[in-house]
Coordinates of C-alpha atoms and ligand atoms in Angstrom, one line a residue:
M209 CA -34.3 -90.1 173.1
T210 CA -38.0 -88.9 172.8
A211 CA -41.0 -90.8 174.3
Q212 CA -42.2 -93.1 171.5
L213 CA -43.1 -96.6 170.6
R214 CA -40.2 -97.4 168.4
P215 CA -41.5 -98.1 165.1
D216 CA -38.4 -99.8 164.1
A217 CA -38.8 -102.4 166.7
V218 CA -42.4 -103.3 165.7
T219 CA -42.5 -106.4 163.7
A220 CA -45.6 -108.4 162.6
Q221 CA -45.4 -110.4 165.6
T222 CA -44.1 -108.2 168.5
F223 CA -43.4 -104.6 169.4
D224 CA -41.0 -103.2 172.0
L225 CA -41.9 -100.8 174.9
T226 CA -39.5 -98.1 175.9
N227 CA -39.4 -95.5 178.8
P228 CA -40.6 -92.3 177.2
A229 CA -37.9 -90.3 178.9
T230 CA -34.9 -92.5 178.9
G231 CA -35.7 -94.9 175.9
E232 CA -34.9 -97.9 178.3
L233 CA -36.5 -101.0 176.8
V234 CA -39.3 -102.1 179.2
G235 CA -40.7 -105.3 177.5
S236 CA -41.7 -106.9 174.2
Y237 CA -45.2 -107.9 173.6
P238 CA -46.9 -109.9 170.7
V239 CA -49.0 -108.2 168.2
H240 CA -52.2 -110.5 168.6
S241 CA -54.1 -111.4 165.5
A242 CA -57.9 -111.9 165.3
E243 CA -57.2 -115.7 165.5
D244 CA -55.2 -115.2 168.9
V245 CA -57.9 -112.9 170.3
A246 CA -60.5 -115.4 169.5
G247 CA -58.4 -118.0 171.5
V248 CA -58.2 -115.9 174.5
V249 CA -62.1 -115.1 174.4
A250 CA -62.8 -118.7 174.1
A251 CA -60.5 -119.6 177.1
A252 CA -62.3 -116.8 179.1
R253 CA -65.7 -118.2 178.3
A254 CA -64.9 -121.7 179.5
A255 CA -63.6 -120.3 182.7
Q256 CA -66.3 -118.1 183.3
V257 CA -68.6 -121.1 184.3
W258 CA -66.3 -121.8 187.1
W259 CA -66.4 -118.3 188.4
A260 CA -70.2 -118.0 188.1
E261 CA -70.6 -121.3 190.0
L262 CA -68.4 -119.9 192.8
G263 CA -71.5 -117.4 194.0
Y264 CA -70.9 -114.2 195.5
A265 CA -69.2 -115.6 198.7
G266 CA -66.6 -117.3 196.6
R267 CA -65.9 -114.6 194.3
K268 CA -65.6 -112.1 197.2
Q269 CA -62.9 -114.3 198.8
R270 CA -60.9 -114.4 195.6
L271 CA -61.2 -110.7 194.8
T272 CA -60.1 -109.9 198.3
R273 CA -57.2 -112.0 198.1
W274 CA -56.2 -110.0 194.8
V275 CA -56.4 -106.9 196.8
S276 CA -54.1 -108.1 199.3
W277 CA -51.6 -109.5 196.9
L278 CA -51.5 -106.1 194.9
A279 CA -51.0 -104.1 198.1
K280 CA -48.1 -106.5 199.1
H281 CA -46.5 -105.9 195.6
S282 CA -47.0 -102.2 195.6
D283 CA -43.4 -101.2 195.2
E284 CA -43.0 -103.5 192.2
I285 CA -46.0 -102.1 190.5
C286 CA -45.0 -98.4 191.0
E287 CA -41.5 -99.2 189.7
L288 CA -43.1 -100.7 186.7
G289 CA -45.7 -97.9 185.9
F290 CA -42.8 -95.4 186.5
R291 CA -40.5 -97.1 184.0
E292 CA -43.4 -97.5 181.3
T293 CA -44.9 -94.1 181.5
G294 CA -42.4 -91.9 183.1
K295 CA -45.0 -90.8 185.7
P296 CA -43.8 -90.2 189.3
K297 CA -44.1 -93.4 191.3
G298 CA -46.5 -91.5 193.8
D299 CA -49.0 -91.2 190.9
V300 CA -48.8 -94.9 190.1
Q301 CA -49.3 -95.5 193.9
F302 CA -52.6 -93.1 193.6
E303 CA -53.8 -95.4 190.9
L304 CA -53.2 -98.5 192.8
M305 CA -54.9 -97.3 195.8
A306 CA -58.0 -96.2 193.7
G307 CA -58.0 -99.4 192.0
L308 CA -57.8 -101.5 195.1
D309 CA -60.7 -99.3 196.7
D310 CA -62.8 -100.2 193.5
I311 CA -61.9 -104.1 193.6
R312 CA -62.8 -104.1 197.5
W313 CA -66.0 -102.0 197.1
A314 CA -67.3 -104.3 194.0
A315 CA -66.4 -107.4 196.0
R316 CA -68.3 -106.3 199.0
N317 CA -71.5 -104.7 197.3
A318 CA -72.0 -107.1 194.2
E319 CA -74.3 -109.3 196.3
R320 CA -76.3 -106.5 197.4
V321 CA -76.6 -104.8 194.2
L322 CA -77.2 -107.8 191.8
K323 CA -79.0 -110.5 194.0
R324 CA -82.5 -111.6 193.2
R325 CA -85.0 -109.3 194.9
R326 CA -88.9 -109.1 195.1
V327 CA -90.5 -106.2 193.4
R328 CA -94.3 -105.3 193.4
P329 CA -96.3 -106.6 190.6
G330 CA -98.7 -103.8 190.1
A331 CA -102.5 -103.8 189.4
A332 CA -102.8 -105.7 186.2
M333 CA -100.8 -108.6 187.5
M334 CA -101.5 -108.4 191.1
N335 CA -101.8 -112.4 191.6
F336 CA -98.2 -112.7 190.6
E337 CA -95.0 -112.7 192.4
A338 CA -92.3 -110.7 190.6
S339 CA -88.5 -110.6 191.2
V340 CA -85.5 -109.3 189.3
E341 CA -81.7 -110.4 189.5
Y342 CA -78.8 -109.2 187.6
L343 CA -76.8 -112.2 185.9
P344 CA -73.4 -112.1 184.4
L345 CA -73.0 -111.3 181.0
G346 CA -70.3 -113.7 180.2
V347 CA -67.0 -112.4 179.0
A348 CA -66.3 -108.5 178.9
G349 CA -63.6 -107.2 176.8
V350 CA -61.7 -104.2 178.4
I351 CA -60.0 -101.9 176.2
A352 CA -57.8 -99.4 178.0
P353 CA -55.8 -96.4 177.3
W354 CA -52.2 -95.4 178.4
N355 CA -53.0 -92.6 180.8
F356 CA -53.9 -94.5 183.8
P357 CA -52.2 -97.7 182.7
F358 CA -52.7 -99.7 185.9
Y359 CA -56.1 -98.2 187.1
T360 CA -58.1 -98.5 184.0
P361 CA -57.7 -102.3 183.4
L362 CA -57.9 -103.0 187.2
C363 CA -61.1 -100.9 187.4
G364 CA -62.7 -102.8 184.3
M365 CA -61.6 -106.2 185.7
A366 CA -63.1 -105.4 189.3
Y367 CA -66.5 -104.8 188.1
A368 CA -66.7 -107.3 185.6
L369 CA -65.4 -109.9 188.0
A370 CA -67.5 -108.9 190.9
A371 CA -70.5 -109.4 188.6
G372 CA -69.4 -112.8 187.8
N373 CA -67.9 -112.5 184.3
A374 CA -64.7 -113.4 182.8
A375 CA -62.7 -110.5 181.2
V376 CA -60.1 -110.2 178.6
V377 CA -58.1 -106.9 178.7
K378 CA -56.4 -104.9 175.7
P379 CA -54.0 -102.6 177.3
S380 CA -52.8 -99.7 175.3
E381 CA -49.8 -100.2 173.0
F382 CA -48.0 -97.5 175.3
S383 CA -48.6 -99.1 178.5
T384 CA -48.8 -102.8 177.8
A385 CA -46.4 -103.9 180.6
T386 CA -48.5 -102.4 183.4
G387 CA -51.8 -103.6 181.9
V388 CA -50.5 -107.2 181.4
Y389 CA -49.2 -107.3 185.2
A390 CA -52.6 -106.0 186.4
V391 CA -54.3 -109.1 184.6
E392 CA -51.7 -111.5 185.6
S393 CA -51.7 -110.4 189.1
F394 CA -55.2 -111.9 189.5
H395 CA -54.0 -115.2 188.8
R396 CA -51.0 -114.9 190.8
A397 CA -53.3 -114.1 193.7
N398 CA -55.6 -116.9 192.9
P399 CA -53.7 -120.0 191.4
D400 CA -57.1 -121.9 191.9
A401 CA -58.7 -119.9 189.2
P402 CA -58.8 -121.6 185.8
A403 CA -56.3 -120.1 183.3
G404 CA -57.9 -117.7 181.0
L405 CA -60.6 -116.3 183.5
V406 CA -58.9 -112.9 183.0
G407 CA -56.8 -112.9 179.9
W408 CA -55.0 -110.3 178.0
V409 CA -54.3 -109.4 174.3
S410 CA -51.6 -107.0 173.1
G411 CA -51.1 -104.8 170.0
F412 CA -52.5 -101.9 168.2
G413 CA -55.8 -100.8 167.0
P414 CA -56.5 -103.9 164.8
T415 CA -56.1 -106.2 168.0
G416 CA -58.6 -103.9 169.8
A417 CA -61.0 -104.0 166.8
A418 CA -60.7 -107.8 166.8
L419 CA -61.8 -107.9 170.4
C420 CA -64.9 -106.0 169.4
N421 CA -65.6 -108.7 166.8
A422 CA -64.7 -111.7 169.0
G423 CA -68.2 -112.4 170.3
V424 CA -67.5 -110.9 173.9
D425 CA -70.8 -109.9 175.8
K426 CA -69.8 -106.3 176.3
I427 CA -66.9 -104.0 175.4
A428 CA -65.9 -101.5 178.1
F429 CA -63.9 -99.1 176.2
T430 CA -61.8 -96.3 177.8
G431 CA -60.0 -93.9 175.1
S432 CA -60.4 -90.9 172.8
V433 CA -63.7 -90.0 171.0
P434 CA -62.6 -91.2 167.5
T435 CA -61.7 -94.6 168.7
G436 CA -64.8 -94.7 170.7
R437 CA -66.9 -94.0 167.5
R438 CA -65.1 -97.0 165.6
V439 CA -65.4 -99.2 168.5
M440 CA -69.3 -98.7 168.6
Q441 CA -69.3 -99.1 164.9
A442 CA -67.6 -102.3 165.1
C443 CA -69.7 -103.6 167.9
S444 CA -73.0 -102.9 165.9
A445 CA -72.3 -105.6 163.5
T446 CA -72.8 -108.2 166.3
L447 CA -75.0 -105.7 168.6
T448 CA -72.3 -106.2 171.3
P449 CA -73.5 -103.5 174.0
V450 CA -70.7 -100.9 174.8
L451 CA -69.6 -98.8 177.6
L452 CA -67.8 -95.6 176.4
E453 CA -65.4 -93.8 178.8
L454 CA -64.1 -91.1 176.5
G455 CA -62.4 -87.6 176.7
G456 CA -63.1 -84.5 178.6
K457 CA -62.6 -80.6 178.6
D458 CA -63.5 -80.1 182.2
A459 CA -64.3 -76.8 183.4
T460 CA -64.0 -75.1 186.9
I461 CA -65.8 -72.1 188.0
V462 CA -64.3 -69.8 190.5
A463 CA -67.0 -67.8 192.1
A464 CA -66.4 -64.4 193.9
D465 CA -66.8 -65.8 197.3
A466 CA -64.3 -68.7 196.6
D467 CA -61.5 -69.3 198.9
L468 CA -58.8 -68.4 196.4
D469 CA -55.7 -70.0 197.9
A470 CA -57.5 -73.4 198.1
A471 CA -58.8 -73.1 194.4
A472 CA -55.3 -72.1 193.2
D473 CA -53.9 -75.0 195.1
A474 CA -56.5 -77.6 193.7
L475 CA -56.4 -76.2 190.2
T476 CA -52.7 -76.3 189.9
W477 CA -53.0 -80.0 190.9
G478 CA -56.2 -80.6 188.7
G479 CA -54.4 -79.1 185.6
F480 CA -50.8 -80.2 186.0
W481 CA -51.1 -83.6 187.8
H482 CA -49.7 -86.4 185.4
A483 CA -48.8 -83.7 182.9
G484 CA -52.5 -82.8 182.2
Q485 CA -52.9 -86.3 180.9
A486 CA -55.9 -87.1 182.7
C487 CA -59.5 -87.5 181.2
V488 CA -60.9 -85.5 184.4
G489 CA -58.0 -83.0 184.3
V490 CA -58.9 -79.4 184.6
E491 CA -58.6 -77.6 181.2
R492 CA -60.8 -74.6 181.4
V493 CA -61.2 -72.1 184.4
Y494 CA -63.9 -69.5 184.5
V495 CA -63.3 -66.9 187.0
V496 CA -65.6 -64.1 188.1
E497 CA -64.1 -60.7 187.0
S498 CA -64.2 -59.3 190.7
V499 CA -61.6 -61.8 191.9
R500 CA -59.9 -62.3 188.6
E501 CA -56.4 -60.5 189.5
E502 CA -56.2 -62.2 192.9
F503 CA -56.7 -65.5 191.4
L504 CA -54.4 -65.0 188.6
R505 CA -51.6 -63.9 190.9
R506 CA -52.2 -67.1 193.0
M507 CA -52.2 -69.4 190.0
K508 CA -49.0 -67.8 188.6
E509 CA -47.1 -68.2 191.8
R510 CA -48.1 -71.9 192.2
A511 CA -47.6 -73.0 188.4
E512 CA -44.2 -71.4 188.6
R513 CA -43.3 -73.7 191.4
I514 CA -44.1 -76.8 189.7
T515 CA -41.0 -79.1 189.0
V516 CA -40.8 -81.4 186.1
G517 CA -38.6 -84.5 185.5
L518 CA -37.9 -87.9 186.3
D519 CA -36.8 -87.5 190.1
E520 CA -38.6 -89.1 192.6
L521 CA -40.1 -85.9 194.1
A522 CA -40.8 -84.3 190.6
D523 CA -44.4 -82.9 190.4
Y524 CA -44.9 -84.5 187.2
G525 CA -42.9 -86.4 184.3
P526 CA -42.6 -86.6 180.6
M527 CA -45.6 -86.7 178.0
T528 CA -46.2 -90.5 177.6
M529 CA -47.2 -90.3 174.1
P530 CA -45.1 -88.3 171.6
G531 CA -48.0 -87.5 169.4
Q532 CA -49.8 -85.6 172.1
I533 CA -46.9 -83.0 172.3
D534 CA -47.9 -81.8 168.7
I535 CA -51.5 -81.4 169.9
V536 CA -50.4 -79.2 172.9
R537 CA -48.1 -77.1 170.5
R538 CA -51.2 -76.6 168.1
H539 CA -53.5 -75.6 170.7
V540 CA -51.0 -73.1 172.5
S541 CA -50.0 -71.4 169.3
D542 CA -53.5 -71.0 168.0
A543 CA -54.5 -69.6 171.4
L544 CA -51.6 -67.1 171.3
E545 CA -52.1 -66.2 167.6
R546 CA -55.9 -65.5 168.3
G547 CA -55.4 -63.1 171.1
G548 CA -54.8 -65.1 174.1
T549 CA -52.0 -64.4 176.7
A550 CA -49.6 -66.6 178.3
L551 CA -49.6 -65.8 182.0
V552 CA -47.1 -68.8 182.6
G553 CA -44.8 -70.4 180.1
G554 CA -45.8 -70.5 176.4
L555 CA -44.6 -72.3 173.3
E556 CA -40.9 -72.3 174.8
S557 CA -42.2 -74.6 177.7
I558 CA -42.6 -77.6 175.1
K559 CA -39.2 -79.3 175.4
A560 CA -40.1 -82.9 174.4
P561 CA -40.5 -85.3 176.1
Y562 CA -41.5 -82.9 178.6
V563 CA -44.0 -79.9 178.6
H564 CA -43.6 -77.4 181.4
P565 CA -46.6 -75.8 183.0
I566 CA -48.7 -73.3 180.6
V567 CA -51.3 -71.0 181.8
L568 CA -53.2 -69.1 179.1
V569 CA -55.6 -66.3 179.8
D570 CA -58.3 -64.5 177.7
V571 CA -58.4 -67.2 174.9
P572 CA -61.3 -67.0 172.4
E573 CA -64.1 -69.4 173.3
D574 CA -64.1 -70.9 169.8
S575 CA -60.3 -71.7 169.8
A576 CA -58.9 -75.0 169.8
A577 CA -57.5 -74.7 173.3
V578 CA -61.1 -74.2 174.6
R579 CA -63.1 -76.4 172.4
E580 CA -60.7 -79.6 172.1
E581 CA -59.3 -81.8 174.6
T582 CA -55.6 -80.8 175.0
F583 CA -54.4 -83.7 177.3
G584 CA -51.5 -81.7 178.3
P585 CA -50.1 -79.4 181.1
V586 CA -52.0 -76.3 179.8
I587 CA -54.7 -74.4 181.7
V588 CA -57.0 -71.9 180.1
I589 CA -58.2 -69.2 182.5
N590 CA -61.1 -66.9 180.9
T591 CA -62.8 -64.1 182.9
V592 CA -66.7 -63.9 183.1
P593 CA -68.8 -61.2 184.7
D594 CA -70.8 -63.5 186.9
V595 CA -71.5 -67.1 187.8
D596 CA -74.4 -67.3 185.3
E597 CA -72.1 -66.7 182.3
A598 CA -69.5 -69.1 183.8
V599 CA -72.1 -71.8 183.8
R600 CA -73.2 -71.1 180.3
R601 CA -69.6 -71.2 179.0
A602 CA -68.9 -74.3 181.2
N603 CA -71.8 -76.2 179.7
A604 CA -71.1 -74.9 176.0
S605 CA -68.9 -77.9 175.1
D606 CA -69.3 -81.2 173.3
F607 CA -67.5 -82.7 176.6
H608 CA -69.4 -83.3 179.7
L609 CA -67.2 -85.5 181.8
A610 CA -66.6 -83.8 185.2
S611 CA -66.5 -80.3 186.5
S612 CA -65.9 -78.3 189.6
V613 CA -66.8 -75.2 191.3
F614 CA -65.2 -73.1 194.0
S615 CA -67.8 -71.1 196.3
A616 CA -68.0 -70.6 200.0
S617 CA -71.8 -70.3 200.0
H618 CA -73.2 -71.3 196.6
G619 CA -71.3 -74.5 195.6
E620 CA -74.3 -76.8 195.7
Q621 CA -76.5 -74.5 193.7
I622 CA -73.9 -73.9 190.9
A623 CA -72.8 -77.6 190.9
A624 CA -76.6 -78.5 190.1
R625 CA -76.5 -76.2 186.9
L626 CA -73.3 -78.1 185.6
H627 CA -74.1 -80.5 182.8
A628 CA -71.5 -83.1 183.5
G629 CA -71.2 -86.7 184.8
G630 CA -70.0 -85.5 188.1
T631 CA -69.2 -82.3 189.8
T632 CA -66.8 -81.6 192.8
I633 CA -67.4 -78.7 195.1
N634 CA -64.2 -76.7 196.5
S635 CA -61.9 -79.4 195.2
V636 CA -61.1 -81.2 191.9
M637 CA -61.6 -84.7 190.5
T638 CA -62.2 -86.3 193.9
F639 CA -65.3 -88.5 192.9
V640 CA -62.9 -90.5 190.8
G641 CA -61.6 -92.1 193.8
I642 CA -64.8 -92.7 195.7
P643 CA -66.0 -96.2 194.4
S644 CA -69.4 -95.8 195.5
L645 CA -70.1 -93.2 193.1
P646 CA -70.9 -93.8 189.5
F647 CA -68.3 -92.4 187.2
G648 CA -68.7 -91.5 183.4
G649 CA -69.7 -88.9 181.0
V650 CA -72.3 -87.5 178.8
G651 CA -72.3 -86.2 175.3
D652 CA -68.8 -86.7 173.6
S653 CA -67.5 -88.0 176.9
G654 CA -69.4 -91.2 176.3
F655 CA -71.9 -93.1 178.2
G656 CA -72.3 -95.9 180.7
R657 CA -70.6 -96.1 184.2
F658 CA -68.0 -97.6 186.1
H659 CA -68.1 -97.6 190.0
G660 CA -71.0 -97.8 192.3
D661 CA -74.0 -99.8 191.9
D662 CA -74.5 -98.6 188.3
G663 CA -70.9 -100.0 187.5
L664 CA -72.0 -103.4 188.7
R665 CA -75.2 -103.3 186.7
E666 CA -73.2 -102.3 183.6
F667 CA -71.6 -105.7 183.6
S668 CA -74.9 -107.7 184.1
R669 CA -78.0 -108.3 182.5
P670 CA -81.5 -107.9 184.5
K671 CA -83.5 -111.1 184.3
A672 CA -87.2 -110.7 185.3
T673 CA -89.2 -113.7 186.9
T674 CA -92.8 -113.9 187.8
R675 CA -94.7 -116.6 189.2
K676 CA -98.5 -116.9 189.4
K677 CA -99.4 -117.1 193.2
F678 CA -103.1 -117.8 192.9
G679 CA -106.0 -117.8 190.3
M680 CA -108.5 -115.1 190.2
G681 CA -111.4 -117.3 189.2
R682 CA -111.9 -115.2 186.0
E683 CA -108.7 -114.3 184.5
L684 CA -107.9 -111.1 182.6
Q685 CA -105.5 -112.9 180.3
Q686 CA -107.7 -115.7 179.2
F687 CA -110.1 -116.4 176.4
P688 CA -113.1 -116.1 176.1
R689 CA -113.6 -112.7 177.5
A690 CA -116.2 -112.5 180.0
A691 CA -119.1 -110.2 178.8
D692 CA -118.9 -107.8 182.0
Q693 CA -115.1 -107.8 182.2
Y694 CA -114.6 -104.3 180.4
K695 CA -117.1 -103.0 183.0
I696 CA -115.4 -104.4 185.8
V697 CA -112.0 -103.3 184.9
R698 CA -113.1 -99.8 184.3
R699 CA -114.4 -99.6 187.9
V700 CA -110.9 -101.1 189.1
L701 CA -109.1 -98.4 186.9
R702 CA -111.1 -95.6 188.4
L703 CA -110.8 -97.0 192.0
R704 CA -107.1 -97.4 191.8
F705 CA -105.9 -94.5 189.3
A706 CA -108.4 -92.0 189.1
R707 CA -108.0 -90.3 192.7
R708 CA -107.5 -86.6 192.5
V709 CA -103.8 -85.3 192.8
K710 CA -103.2 -83.5 196.0
R711 CA -102.1 -80.0 195.6
Ligands
NAD719 P1 -57.0 -94.2 172.1 O1 -58.5 -94.0 171.7 O2 -56.0 -93.8 171.0 O3 -56.6 -95.7 172.4 C1 -57.4 -96.5 173.5 C2 -57.4 -98.0 173.2 O4 -58.0 -98.3 172.1 C3 -55.9 -98.5 173.1 O5 -55.8 -99.7 173.7 C4 -55.8 -98.7 171.6 O6 -55.0 -99.7 171.1 C5 -57.2 -99.1 171.2 N1 -57.6 -99.0 169.9 C6 -57.3 -98.1 168.9 N2 -58.0 -98.3 167.8 C7 -59.1 -99.1 168.1 C8 -60.1 -99.9 167.4 N3 -60.2 -99.5 165.9 N4 -60.9 -100.7 168.0 C9 -60.6 -101.2 169.3 N5 -59.8 -100.5 170.0 C10 -58.9 -99.6 169.4 O7 -56.8 -93.3 173.6 P2 -55.6 -93.1 174.1 O8 -54.7 -92.2 173.6 O9 -54.9 -94.5 174.7 O10 -56.0 -92.6 175.6 C11 -56.3 -91.1 175.7 C12 -57.8 -90.7 175.7 O11 -58.6 -91.7 176.6 C13 -58.2 -89.3 175.9 O12 -59.3 -88.9 175.1 C14 -58.8 -89.5 177.5 O13 -59.6 -88.4 177.8 C15 -59.4 -90.9 177.5 N6 -59.7 -91.4 178.8 C16 -60.9 -91.2 179.2 C17 -61.1 -91.9 180.5 C18 -62.6 -91.8 181.2 O14 -62.8 -92.4 182.0 N7 -63.5 -91.2 180.4 C19 -60.1 -92.3 181.3 C20 -58.7 -92.3 180.7 C21 -58.5 -91.8 179.5

């Protein structure tokens, strides 16, 4: 049986989830209506009051308990993720580890980033004390894709909760079991938390759309560009703020002084890990002409060694979503018809539900395989005369999520010229797993950030407070104006701001 959400098993009320490789039933879930969604959001809003009142210390304690509970249940989580998406258990384990790092980081750093702090009042208001603090928004709606079924819900919940919010998660219809487990694990670890503090709703697009319209205080959406646009449009009706983590077409530059073995090892991983179903997967490589042949030889060797299947040690498993296989086929056939060459594999590598590694070379820059997100185990390698041309082509994309560069001595300089949310030097994708770094994109890859200080502020609203410390005798913000006020302020202006700029 091919990987699919069995449409015959979808009723108005429930849908079934099956293993994409074996067809084994994983679970049945409700198709939640707008009314159901409103109920879950209302429960979250009521519970958020308790959560906010716990303060940073109380929340940290509960988030830490959650981390420990998840770590103790890691085998169960890996088994469920594997059954639901077909990805190797080791990959689910990696998702879990990155998610635990996130929860722990958010719990430990929320107070430092968000607590009230004094700021300078400036010249015009020098007799005032000024402070800013970051308050919870209320209820965050987290809409997740299927490709990191455990990590994405976990990550959204981590930053929302640490900032004092309740959360309602809508997992993908292709990975609902794992998403629901992630939500329920919080309550299993914290039985004292009011029911509904973190809730879930399941179903398809309309359920996600209902969450956008349910009066939540923010939508954190991770998914494709077309759905991201729909989410933003739906949220505009109520001016609900949105965080959009969308697709990518990540480029890597291999410079003439790169360690070619290290580059080939990392790029094989970056392009084929999880069957290429990663937003920050490597899809385009620009290699400098002088090292092209040596590099291609190394890539071919490594790509041909990759194992695909369901066994424990397989490098990657099936495509999770059947529709994605058609996109891969379209990109590969278009690239080959338009003059590209297959260095490894080709159309014959597509054996649903599996797609074996495909490496294409010399593909026209305006073809779908270079312009659109493929989201499959396909790497395009194009040759450039020099690094300048590599940077130009890497940046000439609608997507700007992540990027990477391999160079022994110019990595920093090249990285600085790449227009992306993040760049990794001499490796790939690493910053995704570093919770203290902001993660997100530019352009069609979206806006807003998970992770780091920015990720915590994303789920809060800044509140400014000022307090008058002393009167100045003659107030500037008071009627009637003094006759000489204009002159006095002009003197202050010049004294304070008109000093010459030192060269
Ligand atoms: P998708 O856009 O099809 O679906 C994502 C979620 O949105 C699902 O839960 C879906 O049910 C829901 N949805 C669908 N229609 C909706 C609507 N009208 N309103 C609200 N919600 C709606 O994406 P997908 O196929 O599940 O995921 C793959 C995409 O996600 C790829 O483009 C990938 O690059 C991207 N992605 C991005 C990141 C990132 O951090 N930037 C991470 C992972 C995946």
